[in-house]
Short mmCIF file of C-alpha atoms and ligand atoms in Angstrom, two decimals:
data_model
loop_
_atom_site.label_atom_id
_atom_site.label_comp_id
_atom_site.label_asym_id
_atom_site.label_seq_id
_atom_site.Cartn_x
_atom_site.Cartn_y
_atom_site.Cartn_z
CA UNK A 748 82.08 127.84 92.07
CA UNK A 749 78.64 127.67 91.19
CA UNK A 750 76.06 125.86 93.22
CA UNK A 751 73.68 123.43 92.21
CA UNK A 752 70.35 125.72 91.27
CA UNK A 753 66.42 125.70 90.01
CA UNK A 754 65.83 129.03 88.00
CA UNK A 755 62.22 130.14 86.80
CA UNK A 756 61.10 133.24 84.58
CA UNK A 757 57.86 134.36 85.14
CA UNK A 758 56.04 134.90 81.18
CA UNK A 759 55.82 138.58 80.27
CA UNK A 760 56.21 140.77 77.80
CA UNK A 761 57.83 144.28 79.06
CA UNK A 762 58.26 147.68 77.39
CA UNK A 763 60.37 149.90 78.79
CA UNK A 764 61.50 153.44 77.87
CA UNK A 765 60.40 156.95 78.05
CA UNK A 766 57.05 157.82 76.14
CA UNK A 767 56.32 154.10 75.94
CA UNK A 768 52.79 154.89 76.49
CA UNK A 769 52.11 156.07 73.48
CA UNK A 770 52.34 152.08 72.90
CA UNK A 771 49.65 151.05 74.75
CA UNK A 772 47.22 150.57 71.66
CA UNK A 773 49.60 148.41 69.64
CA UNK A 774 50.25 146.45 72.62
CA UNK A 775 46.61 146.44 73.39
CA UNK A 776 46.20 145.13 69.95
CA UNK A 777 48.80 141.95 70.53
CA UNK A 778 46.32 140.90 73.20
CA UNK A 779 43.64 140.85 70.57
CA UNK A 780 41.72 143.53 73.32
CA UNK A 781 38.34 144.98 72.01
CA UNK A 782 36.38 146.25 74.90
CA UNK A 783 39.35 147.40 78.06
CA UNK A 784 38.51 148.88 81.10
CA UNK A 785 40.86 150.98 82.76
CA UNK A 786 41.73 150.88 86.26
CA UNK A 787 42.95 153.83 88.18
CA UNK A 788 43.42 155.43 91.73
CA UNK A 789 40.86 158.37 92.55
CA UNK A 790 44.23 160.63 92.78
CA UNK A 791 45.04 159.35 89.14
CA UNK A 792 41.59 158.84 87.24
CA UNK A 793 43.07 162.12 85.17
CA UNK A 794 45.89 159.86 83.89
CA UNK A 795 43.04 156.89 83.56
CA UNK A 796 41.26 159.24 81.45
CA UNK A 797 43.91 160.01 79.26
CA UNK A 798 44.17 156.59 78.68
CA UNK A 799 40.57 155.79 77.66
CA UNK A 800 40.73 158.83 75.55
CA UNK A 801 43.59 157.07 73.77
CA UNK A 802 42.03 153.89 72.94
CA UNK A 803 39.45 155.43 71.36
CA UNK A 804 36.86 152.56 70.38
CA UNK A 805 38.38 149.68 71.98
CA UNK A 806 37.94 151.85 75.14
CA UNK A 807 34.59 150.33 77.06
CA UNK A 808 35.62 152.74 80.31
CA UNK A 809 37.01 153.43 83.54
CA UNK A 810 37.29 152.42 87.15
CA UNK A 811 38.46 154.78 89.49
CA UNK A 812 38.52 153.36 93.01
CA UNK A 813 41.12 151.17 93.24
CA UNK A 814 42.06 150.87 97.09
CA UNK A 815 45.41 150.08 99.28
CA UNK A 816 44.84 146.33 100.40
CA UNK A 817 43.15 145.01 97.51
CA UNK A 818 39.42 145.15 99.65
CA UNK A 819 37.13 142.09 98.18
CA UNK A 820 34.42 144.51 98.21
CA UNK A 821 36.27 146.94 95.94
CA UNK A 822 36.81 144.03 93.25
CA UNK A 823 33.08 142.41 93.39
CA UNK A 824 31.69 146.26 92.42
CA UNK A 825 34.87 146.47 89.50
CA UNK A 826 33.87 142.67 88.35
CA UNK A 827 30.49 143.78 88.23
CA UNK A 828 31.51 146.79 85.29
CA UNK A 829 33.52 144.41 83.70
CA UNK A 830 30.30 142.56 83.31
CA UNK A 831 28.27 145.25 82.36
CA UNK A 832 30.38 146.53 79.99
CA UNK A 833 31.61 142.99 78.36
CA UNK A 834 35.12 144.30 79.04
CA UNK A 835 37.51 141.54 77.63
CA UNK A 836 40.72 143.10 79.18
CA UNK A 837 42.04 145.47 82.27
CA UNK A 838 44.58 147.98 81.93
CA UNK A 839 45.60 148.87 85.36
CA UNK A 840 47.33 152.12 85.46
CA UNK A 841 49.31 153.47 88.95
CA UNK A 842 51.22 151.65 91.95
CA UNK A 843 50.73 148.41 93.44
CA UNK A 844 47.14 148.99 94.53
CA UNK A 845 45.52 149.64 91.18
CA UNK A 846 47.83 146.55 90.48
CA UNK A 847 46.47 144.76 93.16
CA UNK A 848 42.95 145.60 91.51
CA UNK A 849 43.26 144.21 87.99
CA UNK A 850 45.07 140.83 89.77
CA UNK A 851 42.15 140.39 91.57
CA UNK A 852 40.03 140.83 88.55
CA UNK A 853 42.20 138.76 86.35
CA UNK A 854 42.46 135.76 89.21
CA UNK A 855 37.87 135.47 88.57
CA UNK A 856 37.84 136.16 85.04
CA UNK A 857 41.41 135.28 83.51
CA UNK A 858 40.86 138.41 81.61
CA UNK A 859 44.10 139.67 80.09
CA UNK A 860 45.93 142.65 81.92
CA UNK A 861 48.19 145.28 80.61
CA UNK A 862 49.83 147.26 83.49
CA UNK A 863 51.79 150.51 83.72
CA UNK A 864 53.11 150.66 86.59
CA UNK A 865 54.07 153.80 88.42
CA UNK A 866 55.56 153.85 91.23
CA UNK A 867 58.55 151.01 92.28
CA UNK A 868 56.45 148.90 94.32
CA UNK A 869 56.91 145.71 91.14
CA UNK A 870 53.75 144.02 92.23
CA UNK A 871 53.56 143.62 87.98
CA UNK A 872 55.84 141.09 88.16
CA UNK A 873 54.88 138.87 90.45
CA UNK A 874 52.26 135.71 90.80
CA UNK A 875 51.44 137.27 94.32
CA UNK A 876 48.28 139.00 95.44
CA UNK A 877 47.20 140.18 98.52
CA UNK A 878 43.79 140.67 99.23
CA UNK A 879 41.46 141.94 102.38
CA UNK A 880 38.35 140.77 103.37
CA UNK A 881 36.55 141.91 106.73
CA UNK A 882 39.54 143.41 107.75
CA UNK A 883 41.77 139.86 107.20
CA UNK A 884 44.43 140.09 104.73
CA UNK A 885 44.78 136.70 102.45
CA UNK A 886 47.65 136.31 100.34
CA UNK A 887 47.86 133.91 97.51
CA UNK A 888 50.63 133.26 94.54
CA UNK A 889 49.21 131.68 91.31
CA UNK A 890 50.01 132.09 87.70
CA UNK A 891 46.77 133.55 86.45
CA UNK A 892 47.05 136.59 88.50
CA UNK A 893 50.85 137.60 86.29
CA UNK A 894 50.34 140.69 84.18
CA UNK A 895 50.30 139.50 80.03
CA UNK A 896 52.08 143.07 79.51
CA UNK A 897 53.73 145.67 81.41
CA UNK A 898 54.30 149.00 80.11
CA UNK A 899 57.65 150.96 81.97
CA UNK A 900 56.84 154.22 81.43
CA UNK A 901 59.20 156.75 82.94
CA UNK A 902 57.58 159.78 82.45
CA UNK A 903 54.50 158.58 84.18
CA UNK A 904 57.02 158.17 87.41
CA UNK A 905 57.89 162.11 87.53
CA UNK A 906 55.04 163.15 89.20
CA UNK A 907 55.12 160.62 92.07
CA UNK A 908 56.02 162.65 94.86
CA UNK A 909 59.84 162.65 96.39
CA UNK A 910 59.47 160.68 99.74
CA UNK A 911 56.91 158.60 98.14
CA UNK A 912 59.93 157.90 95.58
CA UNK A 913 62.34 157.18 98.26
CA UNK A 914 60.27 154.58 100.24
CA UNK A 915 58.91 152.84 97.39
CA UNK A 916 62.37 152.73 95.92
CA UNK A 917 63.62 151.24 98.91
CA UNK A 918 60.38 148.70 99.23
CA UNK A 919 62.11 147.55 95.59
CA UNK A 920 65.45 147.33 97.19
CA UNK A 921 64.03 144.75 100.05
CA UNK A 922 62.64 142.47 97.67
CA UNK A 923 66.15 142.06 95.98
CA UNK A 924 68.05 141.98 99.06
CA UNK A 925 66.21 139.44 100.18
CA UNK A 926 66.70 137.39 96.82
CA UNK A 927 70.38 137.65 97.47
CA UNK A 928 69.74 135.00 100.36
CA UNK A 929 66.76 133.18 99.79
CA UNK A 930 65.85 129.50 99.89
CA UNK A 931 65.10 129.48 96.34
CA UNK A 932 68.08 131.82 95.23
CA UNK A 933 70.24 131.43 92.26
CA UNK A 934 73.05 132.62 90.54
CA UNK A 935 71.04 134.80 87.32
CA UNK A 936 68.47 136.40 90.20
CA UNK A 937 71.53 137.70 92.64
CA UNK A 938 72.66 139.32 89.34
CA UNK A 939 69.88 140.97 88.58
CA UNK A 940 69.37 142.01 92.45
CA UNK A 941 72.62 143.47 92.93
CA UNK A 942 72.23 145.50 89.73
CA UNK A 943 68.49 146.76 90.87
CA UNK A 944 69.96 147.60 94.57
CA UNK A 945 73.01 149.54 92.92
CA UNK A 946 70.12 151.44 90.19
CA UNK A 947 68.28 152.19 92.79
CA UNK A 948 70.43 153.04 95.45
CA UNK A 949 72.62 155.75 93.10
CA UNK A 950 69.03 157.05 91.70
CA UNK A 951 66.67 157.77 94.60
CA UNK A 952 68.69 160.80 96.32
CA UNK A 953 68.80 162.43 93.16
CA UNK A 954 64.96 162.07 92.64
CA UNK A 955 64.85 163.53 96.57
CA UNK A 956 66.46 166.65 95.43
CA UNK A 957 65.33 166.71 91.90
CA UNK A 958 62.21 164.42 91.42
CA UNK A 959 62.04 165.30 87.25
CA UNK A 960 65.14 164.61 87.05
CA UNK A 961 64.92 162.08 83.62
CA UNK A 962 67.76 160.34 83.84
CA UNK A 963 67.70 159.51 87.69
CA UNK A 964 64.10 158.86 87.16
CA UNK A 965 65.13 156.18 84.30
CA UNK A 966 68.03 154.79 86.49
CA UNK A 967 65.24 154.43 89.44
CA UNK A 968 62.67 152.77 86.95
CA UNK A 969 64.86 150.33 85.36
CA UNK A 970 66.29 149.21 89.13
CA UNK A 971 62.96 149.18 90.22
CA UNK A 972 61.48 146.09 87.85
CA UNK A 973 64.87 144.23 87.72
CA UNK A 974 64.30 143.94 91.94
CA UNK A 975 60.42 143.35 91.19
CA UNK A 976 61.84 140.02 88.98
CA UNK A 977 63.24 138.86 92.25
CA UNK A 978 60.36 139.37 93.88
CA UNK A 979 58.63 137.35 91.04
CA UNK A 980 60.21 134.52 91.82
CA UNK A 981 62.57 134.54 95.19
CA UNK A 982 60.82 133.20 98.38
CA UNK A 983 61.24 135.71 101.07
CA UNK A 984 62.46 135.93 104.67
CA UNK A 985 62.79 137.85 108.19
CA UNK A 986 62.78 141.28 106.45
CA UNK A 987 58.90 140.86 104.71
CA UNK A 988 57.85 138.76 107.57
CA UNK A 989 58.36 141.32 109.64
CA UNK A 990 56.77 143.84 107.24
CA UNK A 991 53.84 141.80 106.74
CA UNK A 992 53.28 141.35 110.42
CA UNK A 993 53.66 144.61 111.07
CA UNK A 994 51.57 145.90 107.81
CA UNK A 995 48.62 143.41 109.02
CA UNK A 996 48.79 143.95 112.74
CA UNK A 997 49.59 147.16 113.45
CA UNK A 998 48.35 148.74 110.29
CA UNK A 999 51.61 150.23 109.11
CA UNK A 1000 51.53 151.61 105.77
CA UNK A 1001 53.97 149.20 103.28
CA UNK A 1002 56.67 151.26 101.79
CA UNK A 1003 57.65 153.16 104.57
CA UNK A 1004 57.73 150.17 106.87
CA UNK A 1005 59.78 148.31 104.57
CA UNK A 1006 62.63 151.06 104.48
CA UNK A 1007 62.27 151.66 108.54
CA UNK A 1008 63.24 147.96 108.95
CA UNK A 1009 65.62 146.91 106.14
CA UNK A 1010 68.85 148.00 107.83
CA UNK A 1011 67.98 146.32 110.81
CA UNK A 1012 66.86 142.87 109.13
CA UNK A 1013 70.34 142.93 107.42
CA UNK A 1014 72.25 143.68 110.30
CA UNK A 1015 70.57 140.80 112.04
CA UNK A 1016 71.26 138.63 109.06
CA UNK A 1017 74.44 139.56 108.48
CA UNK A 1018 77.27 136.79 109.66
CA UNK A 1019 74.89 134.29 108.17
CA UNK A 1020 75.06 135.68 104.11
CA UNK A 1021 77.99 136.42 103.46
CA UNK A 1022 78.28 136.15 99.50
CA UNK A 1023 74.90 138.56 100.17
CA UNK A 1024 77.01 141.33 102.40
CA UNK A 1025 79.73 141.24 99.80
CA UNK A 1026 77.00 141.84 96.72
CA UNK A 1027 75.11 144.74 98.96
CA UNK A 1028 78.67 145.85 99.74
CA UNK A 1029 79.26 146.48 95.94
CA UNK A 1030 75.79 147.97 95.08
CA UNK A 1031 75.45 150.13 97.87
CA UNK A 1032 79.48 150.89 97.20
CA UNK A 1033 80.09 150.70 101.08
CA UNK A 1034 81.60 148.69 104.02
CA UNK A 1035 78.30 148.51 105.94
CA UNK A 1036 75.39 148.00 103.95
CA UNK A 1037 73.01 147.96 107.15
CA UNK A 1038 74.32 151.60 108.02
CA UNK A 1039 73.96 152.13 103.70
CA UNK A 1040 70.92 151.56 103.84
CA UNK A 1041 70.04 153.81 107.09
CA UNK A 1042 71.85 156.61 105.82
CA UNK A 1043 69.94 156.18 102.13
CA UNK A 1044 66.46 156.21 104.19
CA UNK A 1045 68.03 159.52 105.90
CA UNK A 1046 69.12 161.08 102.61
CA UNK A 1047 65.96 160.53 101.03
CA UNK A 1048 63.98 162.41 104.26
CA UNK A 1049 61.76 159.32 104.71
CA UNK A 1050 60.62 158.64 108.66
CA UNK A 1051 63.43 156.65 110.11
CA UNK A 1052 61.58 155.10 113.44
CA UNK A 1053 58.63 153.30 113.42
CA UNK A 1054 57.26 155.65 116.17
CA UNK A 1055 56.72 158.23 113.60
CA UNK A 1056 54.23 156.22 111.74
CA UNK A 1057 52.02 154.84 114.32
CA UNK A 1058 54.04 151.91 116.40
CA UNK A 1059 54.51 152.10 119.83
CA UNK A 1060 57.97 150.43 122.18
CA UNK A 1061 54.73 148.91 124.11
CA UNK A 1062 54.11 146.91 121.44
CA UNK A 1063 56.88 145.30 120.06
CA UNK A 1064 56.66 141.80 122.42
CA UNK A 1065 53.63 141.11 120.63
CA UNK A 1066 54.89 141.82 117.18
CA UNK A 1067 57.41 139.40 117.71
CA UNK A 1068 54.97 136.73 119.29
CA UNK A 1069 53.16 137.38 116.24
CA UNK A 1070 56.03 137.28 113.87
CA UNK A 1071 57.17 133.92 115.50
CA UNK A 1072 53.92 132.02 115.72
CA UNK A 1073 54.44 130.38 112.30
CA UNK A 1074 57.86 129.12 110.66
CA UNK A 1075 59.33 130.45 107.78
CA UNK A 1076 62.93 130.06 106.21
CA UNK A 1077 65.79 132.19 107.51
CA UNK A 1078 69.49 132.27 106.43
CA UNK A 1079 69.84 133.00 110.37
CA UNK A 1080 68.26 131.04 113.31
CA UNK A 1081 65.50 133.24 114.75
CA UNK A 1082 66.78 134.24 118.47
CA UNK A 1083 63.55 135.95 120.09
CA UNK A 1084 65.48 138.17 122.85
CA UNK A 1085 67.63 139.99 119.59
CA UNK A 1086 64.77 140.06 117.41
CA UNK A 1087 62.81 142.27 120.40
CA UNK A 1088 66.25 144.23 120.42
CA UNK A 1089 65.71 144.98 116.38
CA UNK A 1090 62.11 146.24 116.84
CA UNK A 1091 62.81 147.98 119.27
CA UNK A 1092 65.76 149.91 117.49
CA UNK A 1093 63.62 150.10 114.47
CA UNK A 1094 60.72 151.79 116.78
CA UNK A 1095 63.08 154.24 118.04
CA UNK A 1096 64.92 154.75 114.95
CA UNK A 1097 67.98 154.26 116.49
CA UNK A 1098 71.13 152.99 113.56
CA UNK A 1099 71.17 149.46 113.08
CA UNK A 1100 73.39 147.15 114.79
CA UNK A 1101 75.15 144.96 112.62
CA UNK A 1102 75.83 141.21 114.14
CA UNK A 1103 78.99 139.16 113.40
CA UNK A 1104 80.02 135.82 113.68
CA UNK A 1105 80.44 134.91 117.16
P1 LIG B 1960 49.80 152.65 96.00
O1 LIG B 1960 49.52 151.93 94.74
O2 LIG B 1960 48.87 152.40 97.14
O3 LIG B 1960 49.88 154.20 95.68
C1 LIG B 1960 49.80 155.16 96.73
C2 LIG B 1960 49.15 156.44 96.20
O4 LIG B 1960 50.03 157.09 95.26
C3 LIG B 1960 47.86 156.17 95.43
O5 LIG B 1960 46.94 157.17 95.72
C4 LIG B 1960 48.30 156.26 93.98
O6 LIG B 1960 47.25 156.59 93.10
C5 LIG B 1960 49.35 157.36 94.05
N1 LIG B 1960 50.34 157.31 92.96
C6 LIG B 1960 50.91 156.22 92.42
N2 LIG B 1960 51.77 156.57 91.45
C7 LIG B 1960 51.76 157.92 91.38
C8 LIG B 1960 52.46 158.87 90.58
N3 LIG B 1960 53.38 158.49 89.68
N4 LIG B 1960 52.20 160.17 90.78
C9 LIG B 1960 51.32 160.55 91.73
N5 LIG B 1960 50.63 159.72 92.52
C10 LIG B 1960 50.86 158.41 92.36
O7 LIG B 1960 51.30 152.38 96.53
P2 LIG B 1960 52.37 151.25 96.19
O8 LIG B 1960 53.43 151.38 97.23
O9 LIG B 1960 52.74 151.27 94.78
O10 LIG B 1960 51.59 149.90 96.43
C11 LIG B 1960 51.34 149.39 97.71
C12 LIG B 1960 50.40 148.21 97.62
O11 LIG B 1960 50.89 147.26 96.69
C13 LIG B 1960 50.27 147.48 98.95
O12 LIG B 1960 48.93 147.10 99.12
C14 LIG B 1960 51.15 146.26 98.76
O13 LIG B 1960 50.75 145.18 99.57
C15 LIG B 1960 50.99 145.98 97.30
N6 LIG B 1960 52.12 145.25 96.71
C16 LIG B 1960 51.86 144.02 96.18
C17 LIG B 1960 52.88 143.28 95.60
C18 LIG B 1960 52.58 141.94 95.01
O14 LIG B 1960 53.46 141.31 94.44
N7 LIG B 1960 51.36 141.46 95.13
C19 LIG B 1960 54.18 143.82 95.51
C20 LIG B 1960 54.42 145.09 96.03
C21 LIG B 1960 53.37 145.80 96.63
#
């Protein structure tokens, strides 16, 4: 039976492919772009470059320090070359901090952005944008900051290094997961995140072993922006709360935080989704998706405690005083004395414990 449901698409035009950047004019050219600025990473102004180089005149130049965080002071000095140089469109180029970067823009100017994304992280897809300032992170979700274009791009992915791979991959698998149960669910987005998961899931120990490997790489790519849809336009629950809280308090960095505490968040959750344990049962092909998904972290070599990157046991009662001290929707009541007993295991990196109904 199907339940009563809302569905929304989120307006964008998507290439996807290998080579597709050889598009990038053409597409340019649909946006009626004369003067584009590229965005980049220091670590990938060389594939920036090669992008201005492409454009040839309708290339007005590039800007090379997009930052982790989205800092306000990074965007006022990029607003101010998009002044200078009358740019009258962004093409951000890299993961979801150059993203992050031409949002920002894009949310002062309404410029038009074209984005190639390259690692799994989706923030293309999504209304969402995060931003610092002082040290405080704001987050915001609002239509003018949704890429026009994104360009998929699987040879750009090759390159991005194999645990790097694995966690982002698995940052992509959290935002579907958590579509599978979410307040706003529906029937087309659980589709589309149990076929990301299972991409994803079948792709990223192949990339550990074999990171050029095309055809895992393509597998990875294409899993990666179907779960970035559902993080376009699911609401999210105990699994990114407890990222963000983490990723804002403690100063954890995103993707590996997200695939430390994934297993765990599903085991909690479990005897309270149960059409979502029997779709992550099918994608991940296994009986226990919360010890799936541990065992995929392990496969892929990525840090399995939260010790190893920088959280102490000492400070998990805080994390979840934090966590708790505003409401958000969960398919599970929030019990504080088992939610100390998650971060704890995820700290330690011990194998998640998966609840039932009791
Ligand atoms: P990132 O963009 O910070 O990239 C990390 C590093 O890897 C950078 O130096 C980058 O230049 C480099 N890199 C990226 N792709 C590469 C490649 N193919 N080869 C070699 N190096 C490469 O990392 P990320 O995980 O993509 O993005 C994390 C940020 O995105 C966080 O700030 C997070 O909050 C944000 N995010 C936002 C949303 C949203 O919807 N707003 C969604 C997901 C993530």
């Amino acid at each position: 039976m199907i339940d009563p449901f809302e569905f929304v698409a989120n307006p964008a035009r998507v290439v996807f492919g290998s080579g597709t950047i050889a598009q990038v004019p053409a597409e340019l050219a649909r946006l009626d772009a004369r003067r584009v600025l590229v965005l980049t990473t220091p670590q990938q102004q060389v594939q920036g470059q090669a992008i201005l180089d492409m454009l040839g005149q309708v290339g007005a130049g590039i800007f090379s320090d997009a930052t982790m965080h989205t800092p306000v002071d990074v965007t006022e000095r990029a607003l101010k070359i998009v002044k200078e140089l009358r740019a009258d469109c962004v093409v951000a180029i890299g993961g979801g901090s150059t993203t992050g970067l031409g949002k920002a823009i894009a949310l002062r100017t309404d410029l038009p952005q074209l984005v190639i994304p390259t690692t799994y992280a989706g923030s293309e897809m999504t209304t969402i944008l995060g931003e610092t300032n002082a040290g405080r992170k704001t987050t915001i979700r609002d239509l003018k900051v949704l890429p026009e274009t994104v360009i998929y791009d699987v040879d750009l992915t090759l390159g991005l290094p194999p645990v790097m791979s694995g966690t982002s991959g698995i940052n992509a698998i959290a935002h579907a997961v958590e579509a599978l149960y979410a307040d706003n669910g529906n029937p087309v987005l659980a589709q589309l995140a149990e076929q990301g998961i299972r991409h994803l899931a079948r792709s990223l120990p192949t990339i550990a072993r074999t990171p050029t490997d095309i055809e895992a790489r393509t597998d990875a790519l294409y899993g990666a922006w179907l779960c970035a849809i559902c993080l376009g336009t699911a609401g999210v629950a105990l699994h990114h709360k407890i990222c963000h809280t983490l990723g804002g308090s403690f100063d954890l960095p995103h993707a590996e935080t997200h695939t430390i505490v994934l297993p765990h968040a599903v085991g909690y959750n479990a005897p309270a989704i149960p059409n979502a344990m029997a779709a992550l049962r099918r994608a991940l092909d296994s009986d226990s998706p919360a010890d799936a998904l541990f065992d995929l972290a392990a496969d892929i070599a990525a840090p399995l405690g939260l010790a190893e990157i920088g959280m102490a046991t000492a400070d998990v009662t805080r994390a979840v005083d934090i966590l708790l001290e505003n409401r958000f929707f969960n398919p599970r009541s929030l019990d504080r004395a088992r939610l100390e007993v998650l971060l704890a295991d995820a700290v330690a990196g011990r194998r998640p414990r998966t609840d039932s109904l009791s």
